[in-house]
PDB file of C-alpha atoms in Angstrom:
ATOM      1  CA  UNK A 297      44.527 -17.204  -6.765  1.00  0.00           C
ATOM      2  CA  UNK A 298      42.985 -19.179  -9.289  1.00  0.00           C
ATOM      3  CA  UNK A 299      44.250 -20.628 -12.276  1.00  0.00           C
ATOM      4  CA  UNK A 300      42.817 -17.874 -14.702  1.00  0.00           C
ATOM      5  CA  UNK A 301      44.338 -15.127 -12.905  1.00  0.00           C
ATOM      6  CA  UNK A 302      47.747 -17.140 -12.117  1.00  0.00           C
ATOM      7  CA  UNK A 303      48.157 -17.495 -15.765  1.00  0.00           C
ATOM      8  CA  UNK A 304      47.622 -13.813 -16.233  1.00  0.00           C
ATOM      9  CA  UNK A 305      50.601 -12.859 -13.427  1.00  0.00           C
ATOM     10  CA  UNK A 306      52.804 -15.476 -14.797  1.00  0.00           C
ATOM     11  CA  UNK A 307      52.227 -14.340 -18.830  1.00  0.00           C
ATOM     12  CA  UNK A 308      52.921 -10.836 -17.505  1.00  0.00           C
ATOM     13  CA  UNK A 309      56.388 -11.761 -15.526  1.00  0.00           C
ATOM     14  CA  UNK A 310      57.939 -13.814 -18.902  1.00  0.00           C
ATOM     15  CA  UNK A 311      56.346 -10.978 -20.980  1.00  0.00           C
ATOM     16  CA  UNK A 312      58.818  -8.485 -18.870  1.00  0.00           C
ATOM     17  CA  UNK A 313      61.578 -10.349 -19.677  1.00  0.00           C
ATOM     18  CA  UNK A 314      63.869  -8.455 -22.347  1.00  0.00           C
ATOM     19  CA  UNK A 315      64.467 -11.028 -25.755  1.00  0.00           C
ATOM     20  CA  UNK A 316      68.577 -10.709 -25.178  1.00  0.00           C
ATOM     21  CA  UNK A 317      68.149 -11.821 -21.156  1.00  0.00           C
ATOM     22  CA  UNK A 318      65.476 -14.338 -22.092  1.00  0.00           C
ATOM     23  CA  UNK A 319      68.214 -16.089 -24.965  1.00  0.00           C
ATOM     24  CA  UNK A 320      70.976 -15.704 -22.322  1.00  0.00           C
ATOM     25  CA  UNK A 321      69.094 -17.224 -19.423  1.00  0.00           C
ATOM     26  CA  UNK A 322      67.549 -19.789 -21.901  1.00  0.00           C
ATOM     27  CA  UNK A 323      71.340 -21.001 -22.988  1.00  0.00           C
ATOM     28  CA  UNK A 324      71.735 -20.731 -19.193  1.00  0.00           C
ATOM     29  CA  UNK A 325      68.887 -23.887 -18.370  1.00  0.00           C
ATOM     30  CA  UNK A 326      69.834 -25.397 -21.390  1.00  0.00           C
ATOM     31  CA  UNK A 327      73.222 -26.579 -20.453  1.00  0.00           C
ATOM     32  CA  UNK A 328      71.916 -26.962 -16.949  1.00  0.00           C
ATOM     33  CA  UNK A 329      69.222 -29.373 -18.067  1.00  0.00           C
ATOM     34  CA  UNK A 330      71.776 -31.477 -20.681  1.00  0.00           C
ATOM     35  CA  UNK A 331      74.189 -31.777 -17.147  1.00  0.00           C
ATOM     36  CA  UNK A 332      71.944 -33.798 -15.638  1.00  0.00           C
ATOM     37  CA  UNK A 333      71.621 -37.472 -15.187  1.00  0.00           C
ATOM     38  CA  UNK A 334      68.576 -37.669 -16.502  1.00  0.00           C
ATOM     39  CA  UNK A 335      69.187 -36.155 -19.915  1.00  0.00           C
ATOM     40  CA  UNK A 336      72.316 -37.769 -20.184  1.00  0.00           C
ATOM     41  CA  UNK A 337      71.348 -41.802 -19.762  1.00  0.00           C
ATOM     42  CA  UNK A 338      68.435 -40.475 -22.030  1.00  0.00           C
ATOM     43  CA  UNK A 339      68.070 -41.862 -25.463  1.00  0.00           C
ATOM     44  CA  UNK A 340      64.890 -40.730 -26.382  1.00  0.00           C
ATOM     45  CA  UNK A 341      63.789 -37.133 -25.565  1.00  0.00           C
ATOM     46  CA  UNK A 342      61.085 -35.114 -26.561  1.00  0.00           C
ATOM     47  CA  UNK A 343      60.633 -31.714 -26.274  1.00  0.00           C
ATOM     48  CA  UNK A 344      58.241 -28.697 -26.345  1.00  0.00           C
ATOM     49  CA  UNK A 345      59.269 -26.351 -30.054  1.00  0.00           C
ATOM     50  CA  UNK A 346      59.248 -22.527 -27.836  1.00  0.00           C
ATOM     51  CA  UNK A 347      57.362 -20.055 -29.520  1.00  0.00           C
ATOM     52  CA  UNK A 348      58.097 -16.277 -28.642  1.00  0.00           C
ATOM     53  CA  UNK A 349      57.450 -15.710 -24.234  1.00  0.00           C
ATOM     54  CA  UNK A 350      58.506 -19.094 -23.939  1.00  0.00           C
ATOM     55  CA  UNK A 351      62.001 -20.606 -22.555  1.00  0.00           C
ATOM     56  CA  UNK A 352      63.801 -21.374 -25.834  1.00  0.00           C
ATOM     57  CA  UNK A 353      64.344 -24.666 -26.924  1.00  0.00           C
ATOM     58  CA  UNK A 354      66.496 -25.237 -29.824  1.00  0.00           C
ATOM     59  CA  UNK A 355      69.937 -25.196 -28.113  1.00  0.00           C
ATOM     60  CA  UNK A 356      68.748 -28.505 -26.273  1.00  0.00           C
ATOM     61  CA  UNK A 357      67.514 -29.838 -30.003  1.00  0.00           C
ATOM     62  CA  UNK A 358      71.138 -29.281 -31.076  1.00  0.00           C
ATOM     63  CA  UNK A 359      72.963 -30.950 -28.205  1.00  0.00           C
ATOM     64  CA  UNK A 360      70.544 -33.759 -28.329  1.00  0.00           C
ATOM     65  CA  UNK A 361      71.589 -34.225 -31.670  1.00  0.00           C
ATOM     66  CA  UNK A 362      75.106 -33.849 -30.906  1.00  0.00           C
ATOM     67  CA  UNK A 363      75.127 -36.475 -28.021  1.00  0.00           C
ATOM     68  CA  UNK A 364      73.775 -38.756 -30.529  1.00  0.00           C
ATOM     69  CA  UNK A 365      69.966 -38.866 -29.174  1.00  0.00           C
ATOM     70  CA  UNK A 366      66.834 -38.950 -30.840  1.00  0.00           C
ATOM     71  CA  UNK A 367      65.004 -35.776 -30.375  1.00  0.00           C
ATOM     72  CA  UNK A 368      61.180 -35.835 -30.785  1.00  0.00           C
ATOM     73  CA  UNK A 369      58.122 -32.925 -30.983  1.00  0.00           C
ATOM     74  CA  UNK A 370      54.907 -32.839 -30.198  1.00  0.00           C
ATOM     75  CA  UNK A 371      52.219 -32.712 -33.167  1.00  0.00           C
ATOM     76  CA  UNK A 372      48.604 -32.008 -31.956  1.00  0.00           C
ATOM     77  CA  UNK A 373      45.503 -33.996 -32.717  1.00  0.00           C
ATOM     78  CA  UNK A 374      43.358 -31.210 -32.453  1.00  0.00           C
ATOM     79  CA  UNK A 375      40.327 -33.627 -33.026  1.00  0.00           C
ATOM     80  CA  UNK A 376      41.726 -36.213 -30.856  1.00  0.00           C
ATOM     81  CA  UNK A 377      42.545 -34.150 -28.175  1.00  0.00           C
ATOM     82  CA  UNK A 378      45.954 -35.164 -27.971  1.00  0.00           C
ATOM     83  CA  UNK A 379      49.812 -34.967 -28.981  1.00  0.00           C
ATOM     84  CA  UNK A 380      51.873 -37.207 -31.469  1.00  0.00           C
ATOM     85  CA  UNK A 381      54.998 -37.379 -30.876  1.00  0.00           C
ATOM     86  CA  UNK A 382      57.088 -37.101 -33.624  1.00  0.00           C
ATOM     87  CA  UNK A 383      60.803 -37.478 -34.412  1.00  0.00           C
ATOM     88  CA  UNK A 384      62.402 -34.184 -35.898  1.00  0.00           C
ATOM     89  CA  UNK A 385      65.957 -34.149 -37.384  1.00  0.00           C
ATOM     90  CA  UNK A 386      66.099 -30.421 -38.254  1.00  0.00           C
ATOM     91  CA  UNK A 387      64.736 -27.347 -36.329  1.00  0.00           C
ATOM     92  CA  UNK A 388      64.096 -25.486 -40.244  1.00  0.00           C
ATOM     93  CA  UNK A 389      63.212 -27.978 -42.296  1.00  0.00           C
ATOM     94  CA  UNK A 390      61.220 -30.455 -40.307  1.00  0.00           C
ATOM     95  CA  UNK A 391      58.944 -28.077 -38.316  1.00  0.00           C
ATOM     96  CA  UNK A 392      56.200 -25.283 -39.603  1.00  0.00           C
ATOM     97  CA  UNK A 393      53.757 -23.009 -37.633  1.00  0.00           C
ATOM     98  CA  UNK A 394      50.492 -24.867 -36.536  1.00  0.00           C
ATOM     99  CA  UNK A 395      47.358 -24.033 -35.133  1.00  0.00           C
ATOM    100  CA  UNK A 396      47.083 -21.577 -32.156  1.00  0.00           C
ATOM    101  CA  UNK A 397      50.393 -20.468 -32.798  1.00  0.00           C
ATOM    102  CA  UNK A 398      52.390 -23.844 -32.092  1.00  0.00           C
ATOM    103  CA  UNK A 399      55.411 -25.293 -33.950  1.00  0.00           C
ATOM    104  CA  UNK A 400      55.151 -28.561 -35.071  1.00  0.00           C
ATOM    105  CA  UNK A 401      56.029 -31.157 -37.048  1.00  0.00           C
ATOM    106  CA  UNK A 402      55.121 -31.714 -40.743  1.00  0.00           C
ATOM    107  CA  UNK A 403      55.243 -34.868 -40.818  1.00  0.00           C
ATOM    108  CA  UNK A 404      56.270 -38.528 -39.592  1.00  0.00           C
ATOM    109  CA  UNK A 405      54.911 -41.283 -37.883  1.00  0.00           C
ATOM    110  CA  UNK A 406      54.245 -41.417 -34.340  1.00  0.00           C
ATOM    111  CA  UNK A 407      56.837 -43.020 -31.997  1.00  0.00           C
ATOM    112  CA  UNK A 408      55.869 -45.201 -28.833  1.00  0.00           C
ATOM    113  CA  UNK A 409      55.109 -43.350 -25.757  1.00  0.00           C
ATOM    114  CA  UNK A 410      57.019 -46.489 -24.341  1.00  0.00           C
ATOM    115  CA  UNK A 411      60.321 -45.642 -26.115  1.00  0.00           C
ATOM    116  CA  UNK A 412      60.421 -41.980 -24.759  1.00  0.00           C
ATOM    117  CA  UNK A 413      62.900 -41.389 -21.803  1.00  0.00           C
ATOM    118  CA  UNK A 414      62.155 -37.809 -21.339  1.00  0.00           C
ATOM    119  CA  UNK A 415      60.030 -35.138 -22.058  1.00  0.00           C
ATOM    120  CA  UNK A 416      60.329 -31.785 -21.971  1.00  0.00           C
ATOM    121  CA  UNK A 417      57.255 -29.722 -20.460  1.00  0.00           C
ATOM    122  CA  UNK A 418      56.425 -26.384 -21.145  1.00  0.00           C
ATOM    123  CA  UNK A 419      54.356 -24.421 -18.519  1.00  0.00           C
ATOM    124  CA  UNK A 420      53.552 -21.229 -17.118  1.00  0.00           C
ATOM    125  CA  UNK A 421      53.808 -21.753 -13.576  1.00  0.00           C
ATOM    126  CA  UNK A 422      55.608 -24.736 -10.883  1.00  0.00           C
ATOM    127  CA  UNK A 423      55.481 -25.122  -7.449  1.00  0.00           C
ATOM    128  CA  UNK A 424      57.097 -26.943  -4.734  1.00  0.00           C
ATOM    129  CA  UNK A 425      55.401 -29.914  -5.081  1.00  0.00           C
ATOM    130  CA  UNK A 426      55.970 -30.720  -9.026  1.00  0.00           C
ATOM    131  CA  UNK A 427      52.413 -29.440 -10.065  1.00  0.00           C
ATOM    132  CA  UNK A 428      52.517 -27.747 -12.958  1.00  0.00           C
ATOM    133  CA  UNK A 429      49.948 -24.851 -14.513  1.00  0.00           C
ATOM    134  CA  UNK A 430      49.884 -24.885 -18.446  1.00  0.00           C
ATOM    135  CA  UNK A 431      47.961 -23.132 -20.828  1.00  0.00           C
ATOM    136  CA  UNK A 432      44.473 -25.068 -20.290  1.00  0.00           C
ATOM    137  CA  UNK A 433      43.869 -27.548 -22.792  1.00  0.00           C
ATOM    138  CA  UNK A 434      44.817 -30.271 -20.689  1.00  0.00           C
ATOM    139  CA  UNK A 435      47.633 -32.077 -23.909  1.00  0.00           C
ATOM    140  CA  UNK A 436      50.392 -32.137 -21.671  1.00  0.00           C
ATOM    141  CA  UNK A 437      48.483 -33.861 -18.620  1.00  0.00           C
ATOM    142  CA  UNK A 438      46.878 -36.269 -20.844  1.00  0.00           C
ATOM    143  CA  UNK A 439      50.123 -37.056 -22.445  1.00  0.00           C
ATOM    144  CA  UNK A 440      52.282 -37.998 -19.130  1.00  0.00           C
ATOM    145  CA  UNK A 441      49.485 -39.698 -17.690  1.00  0.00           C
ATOM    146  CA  UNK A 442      49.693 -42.226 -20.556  1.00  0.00           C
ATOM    147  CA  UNK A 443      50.086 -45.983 -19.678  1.00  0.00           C
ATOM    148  CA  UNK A 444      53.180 -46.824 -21.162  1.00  0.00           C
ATOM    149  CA  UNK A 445      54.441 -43.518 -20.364  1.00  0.00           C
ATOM    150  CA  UNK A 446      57.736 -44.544 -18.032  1.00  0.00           C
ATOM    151  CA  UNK A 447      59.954 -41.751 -18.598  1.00  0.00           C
ATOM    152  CA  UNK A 448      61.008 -38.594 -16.803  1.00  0.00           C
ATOM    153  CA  UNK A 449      58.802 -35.492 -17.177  1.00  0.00           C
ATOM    154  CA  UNK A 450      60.926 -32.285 -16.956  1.00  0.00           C
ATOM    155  CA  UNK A 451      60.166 -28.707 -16.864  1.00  0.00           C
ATOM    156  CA  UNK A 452      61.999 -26.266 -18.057  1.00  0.00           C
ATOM    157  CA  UNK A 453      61.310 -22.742 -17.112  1.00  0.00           C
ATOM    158  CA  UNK A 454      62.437 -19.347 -15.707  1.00  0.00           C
ATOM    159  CA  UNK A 455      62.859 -18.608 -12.208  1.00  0.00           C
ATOM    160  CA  UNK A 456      60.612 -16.283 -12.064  1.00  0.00           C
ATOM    161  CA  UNK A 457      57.588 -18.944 -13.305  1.00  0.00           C
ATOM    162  CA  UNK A 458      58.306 -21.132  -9.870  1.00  0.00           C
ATOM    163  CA  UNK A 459      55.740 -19.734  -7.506  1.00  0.00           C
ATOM    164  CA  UNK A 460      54.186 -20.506  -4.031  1.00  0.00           C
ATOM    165  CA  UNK A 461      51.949 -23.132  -4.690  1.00  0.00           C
ATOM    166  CA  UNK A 462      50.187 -23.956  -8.096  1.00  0.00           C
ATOM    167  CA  UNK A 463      46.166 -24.353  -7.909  1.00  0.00           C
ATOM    168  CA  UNK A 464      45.561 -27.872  -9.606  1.00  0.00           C
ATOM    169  CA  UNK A 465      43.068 -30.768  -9.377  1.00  0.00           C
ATOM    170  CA  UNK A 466      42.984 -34.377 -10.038  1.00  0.00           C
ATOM    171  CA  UNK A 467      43.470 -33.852 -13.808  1.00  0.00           C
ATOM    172  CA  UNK A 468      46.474 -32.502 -13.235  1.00  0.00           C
ATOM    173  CA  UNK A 469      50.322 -34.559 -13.293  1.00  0.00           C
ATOM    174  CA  UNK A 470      53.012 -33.571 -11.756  1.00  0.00           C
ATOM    175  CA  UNK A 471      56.467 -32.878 -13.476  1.00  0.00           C
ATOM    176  CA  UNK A 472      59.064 -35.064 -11.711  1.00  0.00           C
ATOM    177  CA  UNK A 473      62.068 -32.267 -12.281  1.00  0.00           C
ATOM    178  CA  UNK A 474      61.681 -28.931 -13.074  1.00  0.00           C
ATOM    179  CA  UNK A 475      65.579 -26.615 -14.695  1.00  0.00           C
ATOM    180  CA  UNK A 476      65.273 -23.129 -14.434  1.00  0.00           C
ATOM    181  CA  UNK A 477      68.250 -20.628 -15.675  1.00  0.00           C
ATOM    182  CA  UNK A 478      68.858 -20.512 -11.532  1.00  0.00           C
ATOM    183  CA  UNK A 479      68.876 -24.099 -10.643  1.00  0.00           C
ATOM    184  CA  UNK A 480      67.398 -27.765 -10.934  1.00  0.00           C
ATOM    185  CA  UNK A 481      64.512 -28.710  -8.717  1.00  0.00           C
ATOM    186  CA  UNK A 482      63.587 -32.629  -8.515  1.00  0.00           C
ATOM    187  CA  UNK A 483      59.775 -33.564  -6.410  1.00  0.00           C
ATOM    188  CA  UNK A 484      59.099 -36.325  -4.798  1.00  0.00           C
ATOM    189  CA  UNK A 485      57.226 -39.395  -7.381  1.00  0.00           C
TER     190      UNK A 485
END
């Protein structure tokens, strides 16, 4: 299957998903991502702001705050081609709707890529082997491939979004964990 048509299948399986089992299941990862390790010798996260059909992310916001970490978002360079990231201290007051439909944001200064410990990665599809199918633009690939990028790239997902095996190329990075609702899968670096 190629990617066009993967991305298709996979809209159409998180589309099926009914909003109250999509918040239960999403409370479900969350706690099962902020159990791990990883998260918790984290000081520095940054994660993806969910939009609707997406794996919500706001509980994991809160209990970053709450273990005391700073929590960062993504803001797009449209023109650059790539993402800021950006530290948010509110979910309401520090983020608006941007372009194509993506929270961001409103403002800050970008933080080192080097002082990031983890990032939370959206996606449509996983596999086996850590590759990871997004939306197509390519800011998510560009952003863990960064050279001073050391930290832990982490999916987070629903089961039903882990598949067979992921068509990808050499554009293309690997997530080193991904946390479904079901369980935690971590691929070899």
């Amino acid at each position: 299957m190629n990617k066009k048509r993967m991305r298709q299948t996979l809209r159409e399986r998180v589309a099926a998903i009914g909003p109250e089992e999509a918040h239960a299941r999403s409370v479900a990862a969350g706690r099962l991502l902020c159990a791990q390790p990883e998260y918790r010798s984290a000081d520095v996260i940054m994660i993806f702001l969910s939009t609707a059909h997406e794996i919500e992310t706001g509980q994991i916001a809160l209990q970053a705050w709450a273990d005391l970490k700073r929590v960062l978002a993504p803001r797009v360079s449209w023109e650059q081609r790539r993402m800021l990231p950006i530290e948010i201290k509110s979910l309401t007051t520090d983020v608006r709707d941007g372009l194509m439909g993506l929270r961001e944001p409103i403002e800050g200064m970008p933080i080192p890529v080097a002082d990031i410990d983890m990032v939370i990665v959206p996606g449509l599809g996983f596999d086996a082997q850590g590759n990871r199918l997004g939306r197509g633009r390519g800011f998510y690939d560009r952003f863990l491939a960064h050279r001073d990028f050391r930290g832990v790239a982490c999916a987070l997902a629903f089961e039903e979004q882990f598949v067979d095996l992921v068509p990808h190329d050499d554009t293309d990075v690997r997530v080193h964990m991904l946390v479904t609702d079901k369980q935690v899968r971590r691929f070899k670096r």
